[in-house]
PDB file of C-alpha atoms in Angstrom:
ATOM      1  CA  UNK P   1       0.000   0.000   0.000  1.00  0.00           C
ATOM      2  CA  UNK P   2       2.813   2.431   0.846  1.00  0.00           C
ATOM      3  CA  UNK P   3       4.396   1.798  -2.532  1.00  0.00           C
ATOM      4  CA  UNK P   4       1.108   2.607  -4.313  1.00  0.00           C
ATOM      5  CA  UNK P   5       0.767   5.856  -2.341  1.00  0.00           C
ATOM      6  CA  UNK P   6       4.332   6.827  -3.186  1.00  0.00           C
ATOM      7  CA  UNK P   7       3.687   6.128  -6.871  1.00  0.00           C
ATOM      8  CA  UNK P   8       0.388   8.033  -6.773  1.00  0.00           C
ATOM      9  CA  UNK P   9       1.962  11.131  -5.186  1.00  0.00           C
ATOM     10  CA  UNK P  10       4.902  10.982  -7.588  1.00  0.00           C
ATOM     11  CA  UNK P  11       2.535  10.947 -10.572  1.00  0.00           C
ATOM     12  CA  UNK P  12       0.423  13.786  -9.120  1.00  0.00           C
ATOM     13  CA  UNK P  13       3.551  15.854  -8.387  1.00  0.00           C
ATOM     14  CA  UNK P  14       4.826  15.292 -11.933  1.00  0.00           C
ATOM     15  CA  UNK P  15       1.488  16.336 -13.443  1.00  0.00           C
ATOM     16  CA  UNK P  16       1.326  19.514 -11.347  1.00  0.00           C
ATOM     17  CA  UNK P  17       4.956  20.320 -12.115  1.00  0.00           C
ATOM     18  CA  UNK P  18       4.375  19.911 -15.848  1.00  0.00           C
ATOM     19  CA  UNK P  19       1.246  22.070 -15.734  1.00  0.00           C
ATOM     20  CA  UNK P  20       3.055  24.826 -13.818  1.00  0.00           C
ATOM     21  CA  UNK P  21       6.074  24.650 -16.098  1.00  0.00           C
ATOM     22  CA  UNK P  22       3.950  24.743 -19.248  1.00  0.00           C
ATOM     23  CA  UNK P  23       2.026  27.773 -17.998  1.00  0.00           C
ATOM     24  CA  UNK P  24       5.131  29.634 -16.853  1.00  0.00           C
ATOM     25  CA  UNK P  25       6.922  28.892 -20.137  1.00  0.00           C
ATOM     26  CA  UNK P  26       4.052  30.236 -22.236  1.00  0.00           C
ATOM     27  CA  UNK P  27       4.680  33.741 -20.866  1.00  0.00           C
ATOM     28  CA  UNK P  28       8.250  34.568 -21.709  1.00  0.00           C
ATOM     29  CA  UNK P  29      10.215  37.336 -23.333  1.00  0.00           C
ATOM     30  CA  UNK P  30       9.186  38.039 -26.893  1.00  0.00           C
ATOM     31  CA  UNK P  31       5.811  36.285 -26.723  1.00  0.00           C
ATOM     32  CA  UNK P  32       2.492  38.126 -26.958  1.00  0.00           C
ATOM     33  CA  UNK P  33       1.203  39.195 -23.557  1.00  0.00           C
ATOM     34  CA  UNK P  34      -2.037  37.451 -22.610  1.00  0.00           C
ATOM     35  CA  UNK P  35      -5.100  39.677 -22.795  1.00  0.00           C
ATOM     36  CA  UNK P  36      -6.936  40.383 -19.565  1.00  0.00           C
ATOM     37  CA  UNK P  37      -9.782  42.440 -18.193  1.00  0.00           C
ATOM     38  CA  UNK P  38      -9.507  44.127 -14.802  1.00  0.00           C
ATOM     39  CA  UNK P  39     -12.196  46.207 -13.157  1.00  0.00           C
ATOM     40  CA  UNK P  40     -10.820  49.227 -11.338  1.00  0.00           C
ATOM     41  CA  UNK P  41     -12.348  50.510  -8.088  1.00  0.00           C
ATOM     42  CA  UNK P  42     -14.218  53.257 -10.002  1.00  0.00           C
ATOM     43  CA  UNK P  43     -15.986  50.555 -12.052  1.00  0.00           C
ATOM     44  CA  UNK P  44     -13.991  51.182 -15.231  1.00  0.00           C
ATOM     45  CA  UNK P  45     -12.678  48.042 -16.916  1.00  0.00           C
ATOM     46  CA  UNK P  46      -9.224  47.992 -18.492  1.00  0.00           C
ATOM     47  CA  UNK P  47      -7.613  45.382 -20.683  1.00  0.00           C
ATOM     48  CA  UNK P  48      -4.315  44.947 -22.488  1.00  0.00           C
ATOM     49  CA  UNK P  49      -5.587  46.916 -25.495  1.00  0.00           C
ATOM     50  CA  UNK P  50      -6.244  49.897 -23.168  1.00  0.00           C
ATOM     51  CA  UNK P  51      -2.466  50.355 -23.041  1.00  0.00           C
ATOM     52  CA  UNK P  52      -1.583  49.905 -26.744  1.00  0.00           C
ATOM     53  CA  UNK P  53       1.022  52.420 -27.812  1.00  0.00           C
ATOM     54  CA  UNK P  54       2.546  52.582 -24.324  1.00  0.00           C
ATOM     55  CA  UNK P  55       4.680  50.111 -22.468  1.00  0.00           C
ATOM     56  CA  UNK P  56       2.955  48.625 -19.429  1.00  0.00           C
ATOM     57  CA  UNK P  57       4.426  47.582 -16.112  1.00  0.00           C
ATOM     58  CA  UNK P  58       1.928  44.943 -14.972  1.00  0.00           C
ATOM     59  CA  UNK P  59       2.578  44.232 -11.303  1.00  0.00           C
ATOM     60  CA  UNK P  60       1.055  41.393  -9.235  1.00  0.00           C
ATOM     61  CA  UNK P  61       0.951  41.787  -5.449  1.00  0.00           C
ATOM     62  CA  UNK P  62      -1.106  41.133  -2.289  1.00  0.00           C
ATOM     63  CA  UNK P  63      -1.741  43.043   0.928  1.00  0.00           C
ATOM     64  CA  UNK P  64      -0.496  40.173   3.114  1.00  0.00           C
ATOM     65  CA  UNK P  65       2.797  39.700   1.205  1.00  0.00           C
ATOM     66  CA  UNK P  66       5.853  41.119   3.098  1.00  0.00           C
ATOM     67  CA  UNK P  67       8.056  41.513  -0.019  1.00  0.00           C
ATOM     68  CA  UNK P  68       5.152  43.257  -1.775  1.00  0.00           C
ATOM     69  CA  UNK P  69       4.740  45.630   1.151  1.00  0.00           C
ATOM     70  CA  UNK P  70       8.457  46.420   1.045  1.00  0.00           C
ATOM     71  CA  UNK P  71       8.475  47.413  -2.623  1.00  0.00           C
ATOM     72  CA  UNK P  72       5.071  49.118  -2.947  1.00  0.00           C
ATOM     73  CA  UNK P  73       6.232  52.576  -1.777  1.00  0.00           C
ATOM     74  CA  UNK P  74       8.690  52.676  -4.678  1.00  0.00           C
ATOM     75  CA  UNK P  75       6.072  51.314  -7.097  1.00  0.00           C
ATOM     76  CA  UNK P  76       3.688  54.048  -5.937  1.00  0.00           C
ATOM     77  CA  UNK P  77       6.353  56.733  -6.507  1.00  0.00           C
ATOM     78  CA  UNK P  78       6.881  55.433 -10.042  1.00  0.00           C
ATOM     79  CA  UNK P  79       3.133  55.326 -10.713  1.00  0.00           C
ATOM     80  CA  UNK P  80       2.674  58.895  -9.419  1.00  0.00           C
ATOM     81  CA  UNK P  81       5.554  60.114 -11.584  1.00  0.00           C
ATOM     82  CA  UNK P  82       4.096  58.418 -14.666  1.00  0.00           C
ATOM     83  CA  UNK P  83       0.618  59.792 -13.956  1.00  0.00           C
ATOM     84  CA  UNK P  84       2.003  63.328 -13.761  1.00  0.00           C
ATOM     85  CA  UNK P  85       3.724  63.075 -17.149  1.00  0.00           C
ATOM     86  CA  UNK P  86       1.507  63.906 -20.105  1.00  0.00           C
ATOM     87  CA  UNK P  87       3.769  62.185 -22.622  1.00  0.00           C
ATOM     88  CA  UNK P  88       4.913  59.172 -20.623  1.00  0.00           C
ATOM     89  CA  UNK P  89       5.854  56.100 -22.661  1.00  0.00           C
ATOM     90  CA  UNK P  90       5.054  53.812 -19.715  1.00  0.00           C
ATOM     91  CA  UNK P  91       1.911  52.990 -17.742  1.00  0.00           C
ATOM     92  CA  UNK P  92       1.606  51.168 -14.422  1.00  0.00           C
ATOM     93  CA  UNK P  93      -1.133  48.722 -13.476  1.00  0.00           C
ATOM     94  CA  UNK P  94      -1.186  46.818 -10.189  1.00  0.00           C
ATOM     95  CA  UNK P  95      -3.118  43.574  -9.880  1.00  0.00           C
ATOM     96  CA  UNK P  96      -3.887  42.510  -6.328  1.00  0.00           C
ATOM     97  CA  UNK P  97      -4.234  38.732  -6.024  1.00  0.00           C
ATOM     98  CA  UNK P  98      -5.346  36.309  -3.322  1.00  0.00           C
ATOM     99  CA  UNK P  99      -7.172  39.005  -1.411  1.00  0.00           C
ATOM    100  CA  UNK P 100     -10.549  40.667  -0.974  1.00  0.00           C
ATOM    101  CA  UNK P 101     -11.637  44.047  -2.323  1.00  0.00           C
ATOM    102  CA  UNK P 102     -12.291  45.232   1.232  1.00  0.00           C
ATOM    103  CA  UNK P 103      -8.731  44.324   2.239  1.00  0.00           C
ATOM    104  CA  UNK P 104      -7.194  45.823  -0.912  1.00  0.00           C
ATOM    105  CA  UNK P 105      -9.132  49.047  -0.573  1.00  0.00           C
ATOM    106  CA  UNK P 106      -8.343  49.479   3.143  1.00  0.00           C
ATOM    107  CA  UNK P 107      -4.653  48.765   2.519  1.00  0.00           C
ATOM    108  CA  UNK P 108      -4.482  51.333  -0.277  1.00  0.00           C
ATOM    109  CA  UNK P 109      -6.173  53.970   1.875  1.00  0.00           C
ATOM    110  CA  UNK P 110      -4.083  53.244   4.984  1.00  0.00           C
ATOM    111  CA  UNK P 111      -0.840  53.603   3.011  1.00  0.00           C
ATOM    112  CA  UNK P 112      -1.975  56.545   0.860  1.00  0.00           C
ATOM    113  CA  UNK P 113      -1.273  54.579  -2.319  1.00  0.00           C
ATOM    114  CA  UNK P 114      -2.695  56.100  -5.465  1.00  0.00           C
ATOM    115  CA  UNK P 115      -1.457  53.725  -8.140  1.00  0.00           C
ATOM    116  CA  UNK P 116      -3.941  52.360 -10.650  1.00  0.00           C
ATOM    117  CA  UNK P 117      -5.023  48.820  -9.997  1.00  0.00           C
ATOM    118  CA  UNK P 118      -7.720  46.403  -9.060  1.00  0.00           C
ATOM    119  CA  UNK P 119      -8.440  42.994  -7.633  1.00  0.00           C
ATOM    120  CA  UNK P 120      -7.998  39.722  -9.494  1.00  0.00           C
ATOM    121  CA  UNK P 121     -10.415  37.942  -7.144  1.00  0.00           C
ATOM    122  CA  UNK P 122     -10.580  34.713  -9.130  1.00  0.00           C
ATOM    123  CA  UNK P 123      -6.853  34.628  -9.917  1.00  0.00           C
ATOM    124  CA  UNK P 124      -7.645  34.390 -13.637  1.00  0.00           C
ATOM    125  CA  UNK P 125      -5.230  37.140 -14.696  1.00  0.00           C
ATOM    126  CA  UNK P 126      -2.411  35.784 -12.544  1.00  0.00           C
ATOM    127  CA  UNK P 127      -3.004  32.339 -14.011  1.00  0.00           C
ATOM    128  CA  UNK P 128      -2.824  33.679 -17.588  1.00  0.00           C
ATOM    129  CA  UNK P 129       0.569  35.173 -16.759  1.00  0.00           C
ATOM    130  CA  UNK P 130       1.837  32.039 -15.007  1.00  0.00           C
ATOM    131  CA  UNK P 131       2.198  33.854 -11.677  1.00  0.00           C
ATOM    132  CA  UNK P 132       2.990  31.390  -8.914  1.00  0.00           C
ATOM    133  CA  UNK P 133       4.889  33.716  -6.613  1.00  0.00           C
ATOM    134  CA  UNK P 134       4.424  37.355  -5.745  1.00  0.00           C
ATOM    135  CA  UNK P 135       5.428  40.012  -6.205  1.00  0.00           C
ATOM    136  CA  UNK P 136       5.794  39.486  -9.934  1.00  0.00           C
ATOM    137  CA  UNK P 137       6.284  42.153 -12.579  1.00  0.00           C
ATOM    138  CA  UNK P 138       5.874  42.001 -16.336  1.00  0.00           C
ATOM    139  CA  UNK P 139       7.113  44.695 -18.684  1.00  0.00           C
ATOM    140  CA  UNK P 140       4.936  44.674 -21.788  1.00  0.00           C
ATOM    141  CA  UNK P 141       6.052  46.546 -24.906  1.00  0.00           C
ATOM    142  CA  UNK P 142       3.829  49.113 -26.629  1.00  0.00           C
ATOM    143  CA  UNK P 143       2.933  46.478 -29.224  1.00  0.00           C
ATOM    144  CA  UNK P 144       1.818  43.970 -26.590  1.00  0.00           C
ATOM    145  CA  UNK P 145       4.798  41.641 -26.259  1.00  0.00           C
ATOM    146  CA  UNK P 146       6.466  40.489 -23.039  1.00  0.00           C
ATOM    147  CA  UNK P 147       9.698  42.432 -22.780  1.00  0.00           C
ATOM    148  CA  UNK P 148      10.869  41.379 -19.336  1.00  0.00           C
ATOM    149  CA  UNK P 149       9.724  39.406 -16.300  1.00  0.00           C
ATOM    150  CA  UNK P 150      10.850  39.732 -12.699  1.00  0.00           C
ATOM    151  CA  UNK P 151       9.643  37.620  -9.788  1.00  0.00           C
ATOM    152  CA  UNK P 152      10.408  38.921  -6.308  1.00  0.00           C
ATOM    153  CA  UNK P 153      10.684  42.297  -4.658  1.00  0.00           C
ATOM    154  CA  UNK P 154      12.567  44.939  -6.601  1.00  0.00           C
ATOM    155  CA  UNK P 155      14.962  47.374  -5.016  1.00  0.00           C
ATOM    156  CA  UNK P 156      14.583  50.973  -6.204  1.00  0.00           C
ATOM    157  CA  UNK P 157      17.645  50.429  -8.409  1.00  0.00           C
ATOM    158  CA  UNK P 158      16.252  47.234  -9.941  1.00  0.00           C
ATOM    159  CA  UNK P 159      12.902  48.920 -10.616  1.00  0.00           C
ATOM    160  CA  UNK P 160      14.647  51.849 -12.317  1.00  0.00           C
ATOM    161  CA  UNK P 161      16.677  49.431 -14.437  1.00  0.00           C
ATOM    162  CA  UNK P 162      13.606  47.314 -15.234  1.00  0.00           C
ATOM    163  CA  UNK P 163      11.701  50.261 -16.742  1.00  0.00           C
ATOM    164  CA  UNK P 164      14.692  52.301 -17.959  1.00  0.00           C
ATOM    165  CA  UNK P 165      13.929  51.867 -21.667  1.00  0.00           C
ATOM    166  CA  UNK P 166      10.662  53.774 -21.166  1.00  0.00           C
ATOM    167  CA  UNK P 167      11.653  56.348 -18.554  1.00  0.00           C
ATOM    168  CA  UNK P 168      12.422  59.940 -19.529  1.00  0.00           C
TER     169      UNK P 168
END
């Protein structure tokens, strides 16, 4: 019986690993970014096409994630800077995952964050992008291709380097 259980768990692990690997490999540099639809707190829906002509920093995070909390002040500074520029080549969109709207909204208010974003309550957007760890950031070119991917918290220097091609 123990041998059957070991075999069963090995097969299940292999299947999950292959599914995760296949999903993560489908979103890589140079491939088209998966389309998505995200409803913002004001009720407006945005999708990938909403950002055509601009590069997009698509950032996945959660309120309960310590590395996310550490990098969000810098992300907010970048988002505020981009919002103040009329001719910015880059847009910022934050996707909160594994959370509730009540939690996301309270966290944003408590920390005075103003960056554009919404809640991916079902995890559908994160799944399309192969996100299995947060924070995760995707730099999408103006023509909708994945330009770069970074999983983990970014230092201010790494963030500046990550978006440098589109910064003034």
